[in-house]
Amino acid sequence: MTQADDPGVDDFRDLSNADRRPDRPGGRGLVIAEGVAVVERLIASPYPVRALLGVRRRIDQLAESIDDLDVPAYVADPDVMARVVGFHLNRGVLAVADRTPPVDLARMASSARRLAVLEGVGDHENLGSLFRNAAAFGIDGVLLGPGCSDPLYRRSIRVSMGHVLRVPFARLPEWPGDLKWLRHEGFRVVALTPRTASPVSLREAGLERGRVAMLLGSEGPGLTEEAIGAADVAAGIPMADGVDSLNVATSAAIAFHAAGGC
Amino acid sequence: MTQADDPGVDDFRDLSNADRRPDRPGGRGLVIAEGVAVVERLIASPYPVRALLGVRRRIDQLAESIDDLDVPAYVADPDVMARVVGFHLNRGVLAVADRTPPVDLARMASSARRLAVLEGVGDHENLGSLFRNAAAFGIDGVLLGPGCSDPLYRRSIRVSMGHVLRVPFARLPEWPGDLKWLRHEGFRVVALTPRTASPVSLREAGLERGRVAMLLGSEGPGLTEEAIGAADVAAGIPMADGVDSLNVATSAAIAFHAAGGC
């Protein structure tokens, strides 16, 4: 049984900060998975696992998945785990992995058919839910414009149920210039927004045809005028009077489903 | 300024328990709205408001909405509010209302075109999100089968952003017998499930045609065999390999959107 002062579990110490992005002060940027199902998805992902820490029962449940991994799996009591990570965990097992180098934008764009492009999605839960939906509908990649938070933040990974780990993503350096670049690459950029005067419907937008980049903004302010202006077309999801918006992950799910040919 | 021991604010005391259903021990079953936007939706709803409690700035923001209401609006410091409700509030204003008598099932069924029917949706956040989506897409009512939690629980109201307050709902006493009754009333009952061997697509299910009752289960166990068996047809939302389910509120949003003619 592992003790709380074992240097082997240093990756798991002070977990609330361990996932801070490596480009931030003190950031380590570890990818942290919690719970058996999410740990399994981390193991199946491109992120190289460094170690596991869990109670006996959970480590045993993962025995088959970790059999081929050449990484330590520390077994500890719940109390010891809580002392290491800094709070009480419900899920009984954790795994940490390293980040991978950023995905090459040009390569992602050359092979993708359906992309999501986000602007100002700063809420970690919304971002995690959106990635879960992107995975569910087989979206080929997510491009992050300004104001988006880190999809590999622990809370996003958890809310996505680990599915964020299977969807390639990249940050767009030029905004909204990169939307023009996407169009040049053959993508129809469809802005999802309830705000324009006469948006077309999702069916009219023909998301299921050809290469399409679905542009989504945060549910408060929505997409900026600059982003909408740089898109090929604005499409709206019709809503009842008195309801001003849907959750961004929900709008995304409806668009992703339509892009698969609802 | 109101003090913490003012009997006028007794409705707001120990808020974590004040919304406990009246049919439970010690339950008062108050309908509690938090934040300016949700309080406004409560005021616009059929639930009779009893009182408001808030900091000066928030009560002032609501001045126009409460002008016609003959109810007390207590102004208090944040510290006093925290002492009354039992925890620190971020949103600065609360309103409480009474419940209304249950909606008459036969009357709801006679006038509705699109209904949602839920089985086992016990998670308050999922239920709140689902009601938000039901409001957004103008669903005429939500029918609660076994295992569903209380849509008027404080957390559900908050997650729904108050939209739960505008969607009629009722509990179904007979399960799955009431699904047969719905079919007898002229509804096509469409079970949304990824589990059957060969579900039809949402488009094939024709949710936009005629009177339809969309049957949704919780995302873990899903719908029971009894419920699926009592439906007219099972429809599935196609998902990528390796993703087993969507969040129930997300599935609902996709179905509700389709029922509006996506």
Coordinates of N, CA, C and O in Angstrom, one line a residue, chain B residues 73-209:
Chain B
A73 N -41.3 42.8 -0.5 CA -40.0 42.6 -1.0 C -39.0 43.1 0.1 O -38.9 44.3 0.3
Y74 N -38.4 42.2 0.7 CA -37.5 42.5 1.8 C -36.1 42.8 1.3 O -35.5 42.1 0.5
V75 N -35.5 43.9 1.7 CA -34.2 44.3 1.3 C -33.3 44.0 2.5 O -33.6 44.4 3.7
A76 N -32.2 43.4 2.2 CA -31.2 43.0 3.3 C -29.8 43.0 2.8 O -29.5 43.0 1.6
D77 N -28.9 43.1 3.8 CA -27.5 43.0 3.4 C -27.1 41.6 3.1 O -27.8 40.7 3.5
P78 N -26.1 41.4 2.3 CA -25.7 40.0 1.9 C -25.4 39.1 3.1 O -25.8 38.0 3.1
D79 N -24.8 39.7 4.2 CA -24.6 38.9 5.4 C -25.9 38.4 6.0 O -26.0 37.3 6.5
V80 N -26.8 39.3 6.1 CA -28.1 39.0 6.7 C -28.8 37.9 5.8 O -29.4 36.9 6.3
M81 N -28.8 38.1 4.5 CA -29.4 37.1 3.6 C -28.7 35.7 3.9 O -29.4 34.7 3.9
A82 N -27.4 35.7 4.0 CA -26.7 34.4 4.2 C -27.1 33.8 5.5 O -27.3 32.6 5.6
R83 N -27.4 34.7 6.5 CA -27.8 34.1 7.8 C -29.2 33.5 7.8 O -29.5 32.5 8.4
V84 N -30.0 34.2 7.0 CA -31.4 33.7 6.8 C -31.5 32.4 6.1 O -32.0 31.4 6.5
V85 N -30.8 32.3 4.9 CA -31.0 31.2 4.0 C -30.1 30.0 4.4 O -30.3 28.9 4.0
G86 N -29.0 30.3 5.1 CA -28.2 29.2 5.6 C -26.9 29.0 4.8 O -26.1 28.2 5.1
F87 N -26.7 29.8 3.8 CA -25.4 29.7 3.0 C -25.3 31.0 2.2 O -26.2 31.8 2.1
H88 N -24.1 31.2 1.7 CA -23.9 32.4 0.9 C -24.5 32.3 -0.5 O -24.2 31.3 -1.2
L89 N -25.2 33.3 -0.9 CA -25.9 33.3 -2.2 C -25.1 34.2 -3.1 O -24.7 35.3 -2.8
N90 N -24.9 33.8 -4.4 CA -24.2 34.6 -5.3 C -25.2 35.6 -6.1 O -24.7 36.6 -6.5
R91 N -26.4 35.3 -6.1 CA -27.2 36.0 -7.1 C -28.0 37.2 -6.5 O -28.7 37.9 -7.2
G92 N -27.9 37.4 -5.2 CA -28.4 38.6 -4.6 C -29.9 38.8 -4.5 O -30.4 39.8 -3.9
V93 N -30.7 37.9 -5.0 CA -32.2 38.0 -4.8 C -32.8 36.6 -5.0 O -32.4 35.8 -5.7
L94 N -33.9 36.5 -4.2 CA -34.7 35.3 -4.1 C -36.1 35.6 -4.1 O -36.5 36.7 -3.6
A95 N -36.9 34.7 -4.7 CA -38.4 34.9 -4.5 C -38.9 33.5 -4.2 O -38.4 32.5 -4.6
V96 N -40.0 33.4 -3.3 CA -40.6 32.2 -3.1 C -42.1 32.2 -3.5 O -42.7 33.3 -3.5
A97 N -42.6 31.1 -4.0 CA -44.0 31.0 -4.4 C -44.6 29.7 -3.9 O -43.9 28.8 -3.5
D98 N -45.9 29.7 -3.9 CA -46.6 28.4 -3.6 C -46.7 27.6 -4.8 O -46.7 28.1 -6.0
R99 N -46.8 26.3 -4.6 CA -47.1 25.4 -5.7 C -48.6 25.6 -6.1 O -49.4 26.1 -5.3
T100 N -48.9 25.1 -7.3 CA -50.3 25.1 -7.8 C -50.8 23.7 -7.7 O -50.0 22.8 -7.7
P101 N -52.1 23.5 -7.8 CA -52.6 22.2 -7.8 C -52.1 21.4 -9.0 O -51.8 22.1 -10.1
P102 N -52.0 20.1 -9.0 CA -51.5 19.3 -10.1 C -52.3 19.6 -11.4 O -53.5 19.8 -11.3
V103 N -51.6 19.6 -12.5 CA -52.3 19.8 -13.8 C -53.1 18.6 -14.1 O -52.8 17.5 -13.8
D104 N -54.3 18.9 -14.6 CA -55.2 17.8 -15.0 C -54.7 17.1 -16.2 O -54.6 17.7 -17.3
L105 N -54.4 15.8 -16.0 CA -53.8 15.0 -17.1 C -54.7 15.0 -18.4 O -54.2 15.1 -19.5
A106 N -55.9 14.7 -18.2 CA -56.8 14.6 -19.3 C -56.9 15.9 -20.1 O -56.9 15.9 -21.3
R107 N -56.9 17.0 -19.4 CA -57.0 18.3 -20.0 C -55.7 18.5 -20.8 O -55.7 19.0 -21.9
M108 N -54.5 18.2 -20.2 CA -53.3 18.4 -20.8 C -53.2 17.6 -22.1 O -52.8 18.1 -23.2
A109 N -53.6 16.4 -22.0 CA -53.5 15.5 -23.2 C -54.5 15.9 -24.3 O -54.2 15.8 -25.5
S110 N -55.6 16.5 -23.9 CA -56.6 16.8 -24.9 C -56.1 18.0 -25.8 O -56.5 18.1 -27.0
S111 N -55.3 18.9 -25.2 CA -54.9 20.1 -26.0 C -53.5 20.1 -26.5 O -53.1 20.9 -27.3
A112 N -52.7 19.1 -26.1 CA -51.3 19.1 -26.5 C -51.1 18.4 -27.9 O -51.8 17.6 -28.3
R113 N -50.0 18.9 -28.5 CA -49.6 18.2 -29.7 C -48.3 17.5 -29.5 O -48.1 16.4 -30.0
R114 N -47.4 18.1 -28.7 CA -46.1 17.4 -28.5 C -45.8 17.3 -27.0 O -45.8 18.3 -26.3
L115 N -45.7 16.1 -26.5 CA -45.4 15.9 -25.1 C -44.1 15.2 -24.9 O -43.6 14.4 -25.8
A116 N -43.4 15.4 -23.8 CA -42.3 14.6 -23.4 C -42.7 13.7 -22.3 O -43.5 14.2 -21.4
V117 N -42.3 12.5 -22.3 CA -42.7 11.5 -21.2 C -41.4 10.9 -20.7 O -40.6 10.4 -21.4
L118 N -41.1 11.1 -19.4 CA -39.8 10.7 -18.8 C -40.0 9.5 -17.9 O -40.9 9.4 -17.1
E119 N -39.0 8.7 -17.9 CA -38.9 7.5 -17.0 C -37.5 7.5 -16.3 O -36.5 7.6 -17.0
G120 N -37.5 7.6 -15.0 CA -36.3 7.4 -14.3 C -35.3 8.6 -14.4 O -34.1 8.4 -14.2
V121 N -35.8 9.8 -14.7 CA -34.9 10.9 -14.8 C -34.8 11.6 -13.4 O -35.6 12.4 -13.0
G122 N -33.9 11.0 -12.5 CA -33.9 11.4 -11.1 C -32.9 12.5 -10.8 O -32.9 13.1 -9.8
D123 N -32.0 12.8 -11.8 CA -31.0 13.8 -11.5 C -31.6 15.2 -11.7 O -32.1 15.5 -12.8
H124 N -31.5 16.0 -10.7 CA -32.1 17.4 -10.7 C -31.6 18.3 -11.8 O -32.3 19.1 -12.4
E125 N -30.3 18.1 -12.1 CA -29.7 19.0 -13.1 C -30.2 18.6 -14.5 O -30.5 19.4 -15.3
N126 N -30.1 17.2 -14.8 CA -30.6 16.8 -16.0 C -32.1 17.2 -16.2 O -32.5 17.6 -17.3
L127 N -32.9 17.0 -15.2 CA -34.3 17.4 -15.3 C -34.5 18.9 -15.6 O -35.3 19.2 -16.4
G128 N -33.7 19.7 -14.9 CA -33.8 21.1 -15.1 C -33.4 21.5 -16.6 O -34.1 22.3 -17.3
S129 N -32.3 20.9 -17.0 CA -31.9 21.1 -18.4 C -32.9 20.7 -19.4 O -33.1 21.3 -20.4
L130 N -33.5 19.5 -19.1 CA -34.5 19.0 -20.0 C -35.7 20.0 -20.1 O -36.2 20.3 -21.2
F131 N -36.1 20.5 -19.0 CA -37.3 21.4 -19.0 C -36.9 22.7 -19.7 O -37.7 23.3 -20.4
R132 N -35.6 23.2 -19.6 CA -35.2 24.3 -20.3 C -35.4 24.1 -21.8 O -35.8 25.0 -22.6
N133 N -35.0 22.9 -22.2 CA -35.1 22.6 -23.7 C -36.5 22.4 -24.1 O -36.9 22.8 -25.2
A134 N -37.3 21.9 -23.2 CA -38.8 21.7 -23.5 C -39.4 23.1 -23.7 O -40.2 23.3 -24.6
A135 N -39.0 24.1 -22.9 CA -39.5 25.4 -23.0 C -39.0 26.0 -24.3 O -39.8 26.7 -25.1
A136 N -37.7 25.8 -24.6 CA -37.1 26.4 -25.8 C -37.8 26.0 -27.1 O -38.0 26.7 -28.0
F137 N -38.3 24.7 -27.1 CA -38.9 24.2 -28.3 C -40.4 24.1 -28.2 O -41.0 23.5 -29.1
G138 N -40.9 24.8 -27.2 CA -42.4 24.9 -27.2 C -43.1 23.5 -27.0 O -44.2 23.4 -27.5
I139 N -42.5 22.6 -26.2 CA -43.2 21.4 -25.9 C -44.4 21.7 -25.0 O -44.3 22.5 -24.1
D140 N -45.5 21.0 -25.2 CA -46.7 21.4 -24.5 C -46.8 20.9 -23.1 O -47.6 21.5 -22.3
G141 N -46.1 19.9 -22.8 CA -46.1 19.4 -21.4 C -45.1 18.3 -21.2 O -44.7 17.6 -22.2
V142 N -44.8 18.0 -20.0 CA -43.9 17.0 -19.6 C -44.6 16.0 -18.6 O -45.2 16.5 -17.6
L143 N -44.6 14.7 -19.0 CA -45.3 13.7 -18.1 C -44.2 12.9 -17.4 O -43.3 12.5 -18.1
L144 N -44.3 12.8 -16.1 CA -43.3 12.2 -15.3 C -43.7 10.8 -14.9 O -44.7 10.6 -14.2
G145 N -43.0 9.8 -15.4 CA -43.2 8.4 -15.0 C -42.4 8.1 -13.7 O -41.9 9.0 -13.1
P146 N -42.3 6.8 -13.4 CA -41.6 6.5 -12.1 C -40.1 6.9 -12.1 O -39.5 6.9 -13.2
G147 N -39.6 7.2 -10.9 CA -38.2 7.5 -10.8 C -37.8 8.9 -11.2 O -36.6 9.2 -11.2
C148 N -38.7 9.7 -11.5 CA -38.4 11.1 -11.8 C -38.4 12.0 -10.6 O -39.2 11.8 -9.7
S149 N -37.4 12.9 -10.5 CA -37.4 13.8 -9.3 C -38.3 14.9 -9.6 O -39.1 15.0 -10.5
D150 N -38.3 15.8 -8.6 CA -39.3 16.9 -8.6 C -38.8 18.1 -9.4 O -37.7 18.7 -9.1
P151 N -39.5 18.4 -10.5 CA -39.0 19.5 -11.3 C -39.0 20.9 -10.6 O -38.3 21.8 -11.1
L152 N -39.7 21.0 -9.5 CA -39.7 22.3 -8.8 C -38.7 22.3 -7.7 O -38.7 23.3 -6.8
Y153 N -37.8 21.4 -7.6 CA -36.7 21.4 -6.7 C -35.8 22.6 -7.1 O -35.6 22.9 -8.2
R154 N -35.3 23.3 -6.0 CA -34.6 24.5 -6.3 C -33.5 24.4 -7.4 O -33.3 25.2 -8.2
R155 N -32.7 23.3 -7.3 CA -31.6 23.1 -8.2 C -32.1 23.0 -9.6 O -31.5 23.4 -10.6
S156 N -33.2 22.3 -9.8 CA -33.8 22.1 -11.1 C -34.3 23.4 -11.7 O -34.1 23.7 -12.9
I157 N -34.9 24.2 -10.9 CA -35.4 25.5 -11.3 C -34.2 26.4 -11.8 O -34.2 27.0 -12.8
R158 N -33.1 26.3 -11.0 CA -31.9 27.1 -11.3 C -31.3 26.7 -12.6 O -31.0 27.5 -13.5
V159 N -31.1 25.4 -12.8 CA -30.5 24.8 -14.0 C -31.3 25.1 -15.2 O -30.8 25.3 -16.3
S160 N -32.7 25.1 -15.0 CA -33.6 25.3 -16.1 C -33.6 26.8 -16.5 O -34.3 27.2 -17.4
M161 N -32.9 27.6 -15.7 CA -32.9 29.1 -15.8 C -34.4 29.6 -15.6 O -34.7 30.6 -16.2
G162 N -35.2 28.9 -14.9 CA -36.5 29.3 -14.6 C -37.5 28.9 -15.6 O -38.7 29.1 -15.4
H163 N -37.1 28.3 -16.7 CA -38.0 27.9 -17.8 C -38.9 26.7 -17.3 O -39.9 26.5 -18.0
V164 N -38.5 25.9 -16.3 CA -39.3 24.9 -15.8 C -40.7 25.5 -15.4 O -41.7 24.8 -15.4
L165 N -40.7 26.7 -15.0 CA -41.9 27.4 -14.5 C -42.9 27.6 -15.5 O -44.0 28.0 -15.2
R166 N -42.6 27.5 -16.8 CA -43.5 27.8 -17.8 C -44.0 26.5 -18.6 O -44.8 26.6 -19.5
V167 N -43.5 25.4 -18.2 CA -43.9 24.1 -18.9 C -44.8 23.3 -18.0 O -44.3 22.9 -16.9
P168 N -46.0 23.1 -18.3 CA -46.9 22.2 -17.5 C -46.3 20.8 -17.4 O -45.8 20.3 -18.3
F169 N -46.5 20.3 -16.2 CA -46.0 18.9 -16.0 C -47.0 18.1 -15.1 O -47.8 18.8 -14.3
A170 N -47.0 16.8 -15.2 CA -47.9 16.0 -14.3 C -47.2 14.7 -14.2 O -46.4 14.2 -15.0
R171 N -47.5 14.0 -13.0 CA -47.0 12.7 -12.8 C -48.0 11.7 -13.4 O -49.2 11.8 -13.3
L172 N -47.5 10.6 -14.0 CA -48.4 9.5 -14.5 C -48.5 8.5 -13.4 O -47.6 7.9 -12.9
P173 N -49.8 8.2 -13.1 CA -50.0 7.2 -12.0 C -49.8 5.8 -12.4 O -49.4 5.0 -11.5
E174 N -50.0 5.4 -13.6 CA -49.9 4.0 -14.0 C -48.8 3.8 -15.0 O -48.8 4.5 -16.1
W175 N -47.9 2.9 -14.7 CA -46.7 2.8 -15.6 C -46.5 1.3 -15.9 O -46.4 0.5 -15.0
P176 N -46.4 0.9 -17.1 CA -46.4 1.7 -18.3 C -47.9 1.9 -18.9 O -48.0 2.3 -20.0
G177 N -48.9 1.6 -18.1 CA -50.3 1.6 -18.6 C -50.6 2.9 -19.2 O -51.4 3.0 -20.2
D178 N -50.1 4.0 -18.6 CA -50.5 5.3 -19.1 C -50.0 5.6 -20.5 O -50.5 6.5 -21.2
L179 N -49.0 4.9 -20.9 CA -48.5 5.0 -22.3 C -49.6 4.5 -23.2 O -49.8 5.1 -24.3
K180 N -50.2 3.5 -22.8 CA -51.4 3.0 -23.7 C -52.5 4.0 -23.7 O -53.1 4.2 -24.7
W181 N -52.7 4.6 -22.6 CA -53.8 5.6 -22.5 C -53.4 6.8 -23.5 O -54.3 7.3 -24.2
L182 N -52.1 7.2 -23.5 CA -51.7 8.2 -24.4 C -52.0 7.8 -25.8 O -52.4 8.7 -26.7
R183 N -51.7 6.6 -26.2 CA -51.9 6.1 -27.5 C -53.4 6.2 -27.9 O -53.8 6.6 -28.9
H184 N -54.2 5.8 -26.9 CA -55.6 5.8 -27.0 C -56.1 7.3 -27.2 O -57.1 7.5 -27.9
E185 N -55.4 8.2 -26.6 CA -55.7 9.6 -26.8 C -55.3 10.2 -28.1 O -55.4 11.4 -28.4
G186 N -54.6 9.4 -28.9 CA -54.2 9.8 -30.3 C -52.8 10.2 -30.4 O -52.4 10.8 -31.4
F187 N -52.0 9.9 -29.4 CA -50.6 10.2 -29.5 C -49.8 9.0 -30.0 O -50.0 7.9 -29.6
R188 N -48.9 9.3 -30.9 CA -47.9 8.3 -31.3 C -46.8 8.4 -30.2 O -46.2 9.4 -30.0
V189 N -46.5 7.3 -29.5 CA -45.5 7.2 -28.5 C -44.2 6.7 -29.1 O -44.1 5.6 -29.6
V190 N -43.2 7.6 -29.1 CA -41.9 7.3 -29.8 C -40.9 7.2 -28.7 O -40.6 8.2 -28.0
A191 N -40.4 6.0 -28.5 CA -39.3 5.8 -27.5 C -38.0 6.2 -28.0 O -37.6 5.6 -29.1
L192 N -37.3 7.1 -27.4 CA -35.9 7.4 -27.8 C -34.9 6.5 -27.1 O -34.8 6.6 -25.8
T193 N -34.3 5.7 -27.8 CA -33.4 4.7 -27.1 C -32.3 4.3 -28.1 O -32.6 4.0 -29.3
P194 N -31.1 4.2 -27.6 CA -30.0 3.7 -28.5 C -30.0 2.2 -28.4 O -29.1 1.5 -29.0
R195 N -30.8 1.5 -27.6 CA -30.6 0.2 -27.2 C -31.2 -0.9 -28.1 O -30.8 -2.0 -28.1
T196 N -32.3 -0.6 -28.8 CA -33.0 -1.6 -29.5 C -32.1 -2.0 -30.8 O -31.3 -1.2 -31.2
A197 N -32.3 -3.1 -31.3 CA -31.5 -3.7 -32.3 C -31.5 -2.8 -33.6 O -30.5 -2.5 -34.2
S198 N -32.7 -2.4 -34.0 CA -32.8 -1.6 -35.2 C -33.8 -0.5 -35.1 O -34.9 -0.5 -35.6
P199 N -33.4 0.6 -34.3 CA -34.2 1.7 -34.2 C -34.3 2.5 -35.5 O -33.4 2.4 -36.3
V200 N -35.4 3.1 -35.7 CA -35.6 4.0 -36.9 C -34.9 5.3 -36.6 O -34.6 5.7 -35.4
S201 N -34.6 6.1 -37.6 CA -34.0 7.4 -37.3 C -35.1 8.4 -36.9 O -36.3 8.2 -37.1
L202 N -34.7 9.5 -36.4 CA -35.6 10.5 -36.0 C -36.5 11.0 -37.2 O -37.7 11.3 -37.1
R203 N -35.8 11.1 -38.3 CA -36.5 11.5 -39.5 C -37.6 10.5 -39.9 O -38.7 10.9 -40.2
E204 N -37.2 9.2 -39.8 CA -38.1 8.2 -40.2 C -39.3 8.1 -39.1 O -40.4 7.8 -39.5
A205 N -39.0 8.5 -37.9 CA -40.0 8.5 -36.9 C -41.0 9.6 -37.1 O -42.1 9.5 -36.5
G206 N -40.7 10.6 -37.9 CA -41.6 11.6 -38.2 C -42.2 12.3 -37.0 O -43.4 12.5 -36.9
L207 N -41.3 12.8 -36.2 CA -41.8 13.5 -34.9 C -42.5 14.7 -35.2 O -43.3 15.2 -34.4
E208 N -42.3 15.3 -36.4 CA -43.0 16.5 -36.8 C -44.5 16.3 -37.2 O -45.2 17.3 -37.4
R209 N -44.9 15.1 -37.4 CA -46.2 14.8 -37.9 C -47.2 14.4 -36.7 O -46.8 13.6 -35.9

